[in-house]
mmCIF file of C-alpha atoms and ligand atoms in Angstrom:
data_model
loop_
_atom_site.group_PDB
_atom_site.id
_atom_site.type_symbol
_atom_site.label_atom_id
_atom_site.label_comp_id
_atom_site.label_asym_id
_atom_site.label_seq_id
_atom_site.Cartn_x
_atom_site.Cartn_y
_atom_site.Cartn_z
ATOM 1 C CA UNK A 8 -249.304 -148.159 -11.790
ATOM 2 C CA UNK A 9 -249.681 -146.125 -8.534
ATOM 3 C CA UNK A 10 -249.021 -142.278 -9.014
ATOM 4 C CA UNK A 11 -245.665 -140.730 -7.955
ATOM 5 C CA UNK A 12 -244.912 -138.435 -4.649
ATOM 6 C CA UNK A 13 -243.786 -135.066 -4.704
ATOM 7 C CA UNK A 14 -241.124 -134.651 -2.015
ATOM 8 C CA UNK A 15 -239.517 -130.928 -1.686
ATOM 9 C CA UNK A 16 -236.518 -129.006 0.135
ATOM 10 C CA UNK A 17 -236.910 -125.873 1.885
ATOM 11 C CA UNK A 18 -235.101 -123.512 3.430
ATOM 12 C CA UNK A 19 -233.178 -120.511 3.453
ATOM 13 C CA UNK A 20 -229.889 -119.439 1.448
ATOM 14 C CA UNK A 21 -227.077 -121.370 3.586
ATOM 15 C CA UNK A 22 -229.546 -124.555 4.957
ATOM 16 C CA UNK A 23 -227.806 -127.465 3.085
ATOM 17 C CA UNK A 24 -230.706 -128.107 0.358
ATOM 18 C CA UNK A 25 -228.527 -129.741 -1.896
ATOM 19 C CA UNK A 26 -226.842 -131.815 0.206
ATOM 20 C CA UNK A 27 -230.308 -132.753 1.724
ATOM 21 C CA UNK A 28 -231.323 -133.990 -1.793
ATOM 22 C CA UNK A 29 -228.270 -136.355 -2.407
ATOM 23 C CA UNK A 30 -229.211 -137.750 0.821
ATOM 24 C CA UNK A 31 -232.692 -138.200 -0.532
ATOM 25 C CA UNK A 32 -231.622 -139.383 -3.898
ATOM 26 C CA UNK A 33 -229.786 -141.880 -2.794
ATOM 27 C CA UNK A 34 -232.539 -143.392 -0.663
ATOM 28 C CA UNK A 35 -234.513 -143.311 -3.528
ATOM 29 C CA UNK A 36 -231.954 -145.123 -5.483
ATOM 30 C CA UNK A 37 -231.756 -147.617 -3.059
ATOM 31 C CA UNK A 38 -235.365 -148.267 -3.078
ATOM 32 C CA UNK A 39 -235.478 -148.738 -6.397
ATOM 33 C CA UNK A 40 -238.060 -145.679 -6.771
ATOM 34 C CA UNK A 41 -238.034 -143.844 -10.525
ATOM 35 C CA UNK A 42 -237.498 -139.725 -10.156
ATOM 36 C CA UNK A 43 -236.755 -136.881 -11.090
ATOM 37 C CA UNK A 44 -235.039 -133.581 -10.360
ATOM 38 C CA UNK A 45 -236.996 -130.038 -10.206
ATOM 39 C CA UNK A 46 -235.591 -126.938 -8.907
ATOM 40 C CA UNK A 47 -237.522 -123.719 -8.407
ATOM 41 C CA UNK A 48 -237.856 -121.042 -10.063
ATOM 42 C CA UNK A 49 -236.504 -122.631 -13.153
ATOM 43 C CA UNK A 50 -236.804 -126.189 -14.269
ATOM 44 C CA UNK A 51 -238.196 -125.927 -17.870
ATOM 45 C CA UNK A 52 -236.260 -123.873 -20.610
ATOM 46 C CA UNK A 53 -238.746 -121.274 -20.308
ATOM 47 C CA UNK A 54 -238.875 -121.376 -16.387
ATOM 48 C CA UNK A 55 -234.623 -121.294 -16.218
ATOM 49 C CA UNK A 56 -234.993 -117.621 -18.520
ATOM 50 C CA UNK A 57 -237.542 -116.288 -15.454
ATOM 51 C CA UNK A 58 -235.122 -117.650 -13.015
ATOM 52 C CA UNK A 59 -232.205 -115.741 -14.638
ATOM 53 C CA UNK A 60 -234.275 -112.792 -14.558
ATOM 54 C CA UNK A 61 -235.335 -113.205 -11.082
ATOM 55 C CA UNK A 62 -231.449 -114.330 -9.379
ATOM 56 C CA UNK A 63 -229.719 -111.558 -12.166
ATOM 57 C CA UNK A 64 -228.652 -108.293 -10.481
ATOM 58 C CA UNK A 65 -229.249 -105.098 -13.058
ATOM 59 C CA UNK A 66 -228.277 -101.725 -12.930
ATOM 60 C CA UNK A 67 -230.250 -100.755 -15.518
ATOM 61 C CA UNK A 68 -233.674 -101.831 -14.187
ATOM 62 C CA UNK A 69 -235.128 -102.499 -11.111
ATOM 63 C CA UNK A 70 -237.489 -105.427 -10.468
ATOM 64 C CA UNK A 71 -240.429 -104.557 -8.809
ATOM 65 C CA UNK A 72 -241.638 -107.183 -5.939
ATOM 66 C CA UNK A 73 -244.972 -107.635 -8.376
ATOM 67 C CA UNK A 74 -243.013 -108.855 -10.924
ATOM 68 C CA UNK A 75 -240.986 -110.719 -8.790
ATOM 69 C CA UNK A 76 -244.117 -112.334 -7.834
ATOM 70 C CA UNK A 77 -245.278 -113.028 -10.628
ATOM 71 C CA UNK A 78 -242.258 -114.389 -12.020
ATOM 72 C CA UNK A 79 -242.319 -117.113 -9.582
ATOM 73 C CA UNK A 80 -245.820 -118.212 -10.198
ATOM 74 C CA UNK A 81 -245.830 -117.741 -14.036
ATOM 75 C CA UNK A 82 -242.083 -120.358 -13.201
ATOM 76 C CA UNK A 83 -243.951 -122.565 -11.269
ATOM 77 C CA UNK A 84 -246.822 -122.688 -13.556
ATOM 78 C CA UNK A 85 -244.355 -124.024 -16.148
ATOM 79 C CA UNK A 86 -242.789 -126.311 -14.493
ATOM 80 C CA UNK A 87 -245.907 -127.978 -13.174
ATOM 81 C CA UNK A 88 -247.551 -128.432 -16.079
ATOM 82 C CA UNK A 89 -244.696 -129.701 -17.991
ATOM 83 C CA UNK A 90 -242.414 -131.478 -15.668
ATOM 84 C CA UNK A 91 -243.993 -132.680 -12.788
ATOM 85 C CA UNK A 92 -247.242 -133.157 -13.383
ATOM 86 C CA UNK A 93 -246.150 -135.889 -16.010
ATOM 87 C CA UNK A 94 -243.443 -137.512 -14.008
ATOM 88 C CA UNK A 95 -246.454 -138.090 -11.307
ATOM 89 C CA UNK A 96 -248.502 -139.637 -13.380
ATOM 90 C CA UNK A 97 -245.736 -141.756 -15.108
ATOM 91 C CA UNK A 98 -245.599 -142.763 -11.682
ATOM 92 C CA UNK A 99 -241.980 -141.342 -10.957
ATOM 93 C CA UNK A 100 -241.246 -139.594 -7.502
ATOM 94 C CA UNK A 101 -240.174 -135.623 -8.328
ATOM 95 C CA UNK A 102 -237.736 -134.197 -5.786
ATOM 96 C CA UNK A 103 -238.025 -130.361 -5.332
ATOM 97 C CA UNK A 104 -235.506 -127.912 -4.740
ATOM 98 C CA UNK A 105 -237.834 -125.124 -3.280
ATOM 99 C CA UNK A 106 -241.709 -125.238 -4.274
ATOM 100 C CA UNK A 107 -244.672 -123.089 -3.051
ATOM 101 C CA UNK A 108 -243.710 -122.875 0.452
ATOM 102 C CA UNK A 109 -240.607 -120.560 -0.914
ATOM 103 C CA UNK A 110 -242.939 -117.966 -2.674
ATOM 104 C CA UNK A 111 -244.987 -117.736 0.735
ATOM 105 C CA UNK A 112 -241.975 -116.796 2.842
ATOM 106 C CA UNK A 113 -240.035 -115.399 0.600
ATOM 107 C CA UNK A 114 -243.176 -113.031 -1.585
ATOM 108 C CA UNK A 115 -245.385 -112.901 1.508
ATOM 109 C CA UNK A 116 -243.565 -112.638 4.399
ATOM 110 C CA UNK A 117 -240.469 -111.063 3.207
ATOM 111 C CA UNK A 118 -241.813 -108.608 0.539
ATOM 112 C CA UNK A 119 -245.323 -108.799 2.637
ATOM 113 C CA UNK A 120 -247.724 -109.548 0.057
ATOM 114 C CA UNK A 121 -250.839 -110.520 2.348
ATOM 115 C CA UNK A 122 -252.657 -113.993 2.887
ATOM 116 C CA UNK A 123 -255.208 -112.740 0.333
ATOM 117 C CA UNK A 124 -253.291 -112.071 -2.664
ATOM 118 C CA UNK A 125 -250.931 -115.338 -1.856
ATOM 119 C CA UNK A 126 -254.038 -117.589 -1.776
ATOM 120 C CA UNK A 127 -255.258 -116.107 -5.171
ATOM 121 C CA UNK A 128 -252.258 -116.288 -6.826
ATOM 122 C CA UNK A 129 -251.577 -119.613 -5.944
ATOM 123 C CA UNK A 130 -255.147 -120.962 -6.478
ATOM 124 C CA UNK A 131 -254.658 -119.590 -10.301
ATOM 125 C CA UNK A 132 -251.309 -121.491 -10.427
ATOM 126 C CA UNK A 133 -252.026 -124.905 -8.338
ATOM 127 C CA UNK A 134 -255.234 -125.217 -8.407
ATOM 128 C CA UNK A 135 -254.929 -126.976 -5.393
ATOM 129 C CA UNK A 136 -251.940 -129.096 -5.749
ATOM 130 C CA UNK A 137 -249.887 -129.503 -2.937
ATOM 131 C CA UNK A 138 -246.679 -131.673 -1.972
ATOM 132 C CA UNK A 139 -246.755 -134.916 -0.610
ATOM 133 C CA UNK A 140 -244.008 -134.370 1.603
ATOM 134 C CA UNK A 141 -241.703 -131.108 2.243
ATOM 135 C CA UNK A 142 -238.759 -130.685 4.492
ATOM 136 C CA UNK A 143 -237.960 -127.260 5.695
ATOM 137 C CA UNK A 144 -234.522 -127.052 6.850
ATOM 138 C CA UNK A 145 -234.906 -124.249 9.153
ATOM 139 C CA UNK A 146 -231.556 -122.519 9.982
ATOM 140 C CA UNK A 147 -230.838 -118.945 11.482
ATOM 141 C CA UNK A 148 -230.365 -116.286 8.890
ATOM 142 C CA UNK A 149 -227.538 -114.987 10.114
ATOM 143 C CA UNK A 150 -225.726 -118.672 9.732
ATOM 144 C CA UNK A 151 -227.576 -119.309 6.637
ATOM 145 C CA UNK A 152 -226.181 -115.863 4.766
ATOM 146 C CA UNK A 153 -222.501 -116.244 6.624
ATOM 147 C CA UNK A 154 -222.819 -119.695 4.353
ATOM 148 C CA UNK A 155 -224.009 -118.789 1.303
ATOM 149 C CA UNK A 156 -221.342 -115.820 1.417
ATOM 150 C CA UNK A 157 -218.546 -117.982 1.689
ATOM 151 C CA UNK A 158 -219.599 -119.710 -1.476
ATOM 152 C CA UNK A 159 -219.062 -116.847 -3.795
ATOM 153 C CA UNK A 160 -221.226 -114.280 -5.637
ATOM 154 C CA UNK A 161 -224.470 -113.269 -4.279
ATOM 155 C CA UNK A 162 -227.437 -113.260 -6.420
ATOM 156 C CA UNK A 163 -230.133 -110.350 -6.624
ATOM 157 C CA UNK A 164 -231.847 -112.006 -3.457
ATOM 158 C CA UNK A 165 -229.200 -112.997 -1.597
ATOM 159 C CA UNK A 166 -228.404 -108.983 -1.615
ATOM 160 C CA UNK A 167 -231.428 -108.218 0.457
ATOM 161 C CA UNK A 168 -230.792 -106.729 3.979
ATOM 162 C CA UNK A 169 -231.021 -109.112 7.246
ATOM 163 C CA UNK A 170 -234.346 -107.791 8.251
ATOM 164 C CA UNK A 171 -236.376 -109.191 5.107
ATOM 165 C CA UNK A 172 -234.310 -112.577 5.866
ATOM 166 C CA UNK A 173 -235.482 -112.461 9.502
ATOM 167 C CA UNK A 174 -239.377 -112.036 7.783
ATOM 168 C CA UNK A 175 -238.771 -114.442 5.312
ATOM 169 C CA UNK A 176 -237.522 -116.820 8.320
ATOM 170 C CA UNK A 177 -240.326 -115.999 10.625
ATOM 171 C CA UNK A 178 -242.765 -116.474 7.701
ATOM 172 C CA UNK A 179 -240.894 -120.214 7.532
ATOM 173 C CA UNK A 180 -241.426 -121.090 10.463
ATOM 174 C CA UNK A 181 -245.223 -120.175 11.385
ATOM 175 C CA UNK A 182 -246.193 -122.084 8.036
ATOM 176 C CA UNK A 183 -244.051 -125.092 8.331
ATOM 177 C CA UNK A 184 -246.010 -125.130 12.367
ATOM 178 C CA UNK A 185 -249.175 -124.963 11.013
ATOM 179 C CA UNK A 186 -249.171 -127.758 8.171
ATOM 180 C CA UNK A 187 -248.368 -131.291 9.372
ATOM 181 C CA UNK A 188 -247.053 -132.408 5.620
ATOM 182 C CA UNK A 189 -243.725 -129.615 6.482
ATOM 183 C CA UNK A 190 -241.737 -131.862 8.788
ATOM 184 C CA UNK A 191 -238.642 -129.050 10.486
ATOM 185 C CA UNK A 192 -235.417 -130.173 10.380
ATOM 186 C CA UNK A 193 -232.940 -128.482 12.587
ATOM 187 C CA UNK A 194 -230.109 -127.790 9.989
ATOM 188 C CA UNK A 195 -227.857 -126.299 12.603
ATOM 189 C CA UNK A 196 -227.156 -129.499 13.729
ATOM 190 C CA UNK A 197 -224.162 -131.488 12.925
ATOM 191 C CA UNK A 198 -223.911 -132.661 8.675
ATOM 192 C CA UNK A 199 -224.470 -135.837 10.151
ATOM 193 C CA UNK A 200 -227.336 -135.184 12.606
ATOM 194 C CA UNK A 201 -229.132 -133.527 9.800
ATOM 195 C CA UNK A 202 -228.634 -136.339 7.249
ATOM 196 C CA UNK A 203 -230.217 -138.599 9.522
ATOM 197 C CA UNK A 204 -232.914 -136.832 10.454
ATOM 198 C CA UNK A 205 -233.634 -136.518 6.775
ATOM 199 C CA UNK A 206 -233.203 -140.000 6.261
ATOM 200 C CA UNK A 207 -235.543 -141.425 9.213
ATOM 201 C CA UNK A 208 -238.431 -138.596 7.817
ATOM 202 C CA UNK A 209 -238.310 -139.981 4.178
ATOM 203 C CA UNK A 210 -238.315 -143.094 5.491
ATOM 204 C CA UNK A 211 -241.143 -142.710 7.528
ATOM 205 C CA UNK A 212 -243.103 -141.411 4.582
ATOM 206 C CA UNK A 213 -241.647 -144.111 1.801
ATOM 207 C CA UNK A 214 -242.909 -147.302 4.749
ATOM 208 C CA UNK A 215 -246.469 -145.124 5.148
ATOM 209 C CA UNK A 216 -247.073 -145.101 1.085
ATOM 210 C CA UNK A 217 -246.260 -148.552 0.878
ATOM 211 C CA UNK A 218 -248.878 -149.319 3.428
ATOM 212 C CA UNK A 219 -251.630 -147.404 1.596
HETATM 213 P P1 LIG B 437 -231.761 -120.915 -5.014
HETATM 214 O O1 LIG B 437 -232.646 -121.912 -5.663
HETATM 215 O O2 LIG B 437 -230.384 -120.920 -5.535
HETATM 216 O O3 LIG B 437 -231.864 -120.935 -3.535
HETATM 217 O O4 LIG B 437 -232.259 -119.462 -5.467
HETATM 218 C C1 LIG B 437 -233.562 -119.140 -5.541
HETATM 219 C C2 LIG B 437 -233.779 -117.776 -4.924
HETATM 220 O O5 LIG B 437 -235.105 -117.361 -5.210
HETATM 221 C C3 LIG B 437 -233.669 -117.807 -3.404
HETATM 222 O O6 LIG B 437 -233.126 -116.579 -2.955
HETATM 223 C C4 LIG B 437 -235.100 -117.892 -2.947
HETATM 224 C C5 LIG B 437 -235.846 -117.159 -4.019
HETATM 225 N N1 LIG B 437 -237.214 -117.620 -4.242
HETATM 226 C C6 LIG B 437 -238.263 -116.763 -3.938
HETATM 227 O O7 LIG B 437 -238.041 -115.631 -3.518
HETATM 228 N N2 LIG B 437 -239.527 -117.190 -4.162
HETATM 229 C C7 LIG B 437 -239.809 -118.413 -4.682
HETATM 230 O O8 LIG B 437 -240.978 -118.766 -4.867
HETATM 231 C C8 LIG B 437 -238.704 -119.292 -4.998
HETATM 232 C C9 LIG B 437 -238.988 -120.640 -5.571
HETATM 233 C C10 LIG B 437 -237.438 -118.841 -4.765
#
């Protein structure tokens, strides 16, 4: 039995994750390929309690971008070591809703922890492990927050002012250029100009692994 693949979603607040990963799910389906669902933070009982901490807005306390850090790392640690490392070598395919990539542009380039502390922190926590394939929905923060507005209540995050968004973007952007397993998709496109540029990237990778 053949190991699974690790496919994740990126973007910002507004890019159309989850309607990226029904697209993705259903090609999956149709494929006949076993997976599951992840979403980050969160994913495990103990990784949805750092989540709530993370997304909740309190009056009381303020978190501190360490802990906020840290949060998503201890999260991820979690989650890898009890979801999706396990699924992968079950040989199911694990879909993520945000992954790594998220912590870098959202930790380092919005709250700017630098390279330094990013790679050690990560090292601890992945040891190395990477994705096998991640789409970054890349959409302008301004459209991406006018979105996520109009869906309701904004979370702790979503509260932040348009300049760390324009970081966090920026940060997006010069990571998903440098690493050739982050394939861009332009999510300001039409629904159905994005879904098919989805769908012609997974499929690209799905015909490549079945060539190996
Ligand atoms: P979402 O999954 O509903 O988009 O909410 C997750 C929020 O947490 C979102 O604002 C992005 C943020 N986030 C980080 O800041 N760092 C991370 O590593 C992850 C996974 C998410």
């Amino acid at each position: 039995m053949s190991i699974g693949k690790f496919i994740v979603i990126e973007g910002m607040e507004g890019a159309g994750k989850s309607s990226a990963i029904t697209v993705i799910e259903k090609m999956l389906n149709e494929q006949g390929i076993e997976y599951i669902n992840t979403r980050e933070p969160g994913g495990t009982p103990l990784a949805e309690m750092l989540r709530d901490m993370v997304k909740s807005v309190s009056q009381e306390e303020k978190l501190t971008v360490e802990t906020e850090l840290l949060l998503m790392y201890a999260s991820r640690s979690q989650l890898l070591a009890n979801k999706i490392l396990p699924a992968l070598a079950a040989g199911k395919w694990v879909i993520g809703d945000r992954h790594d990539l998220s912590s870098r542009a959202y930790q380092g380039g919005g709250r700017g922890f630098d390279e330094n502390t990013m790679n050690t922190i990560r090292e601890i926590t992945l040891k190395g492990f990477v994705p096998d394939l991640t789409l970054y929905l890349d959409i302008d923060p301004h459209i991406g927050l006018s979105r996520a507005k109009a869906r309701g209540d904004l979370d702790r995050i979503e509260l932040e002012q348009m300049d760390f968004f324009i970081r966090v973007h920026n940060k997006y952007r010069e990571l998903a250029a440098q690493d050739e397993s982050i394939i861009t998709v332009d999510a300001a496109q039409s629904m159905a100009q994005v879904h098919q540029d989805i769908k012609n990237s997974v499929l690209a990778f799905i015909t490549k692994m079945s060539l190996k």
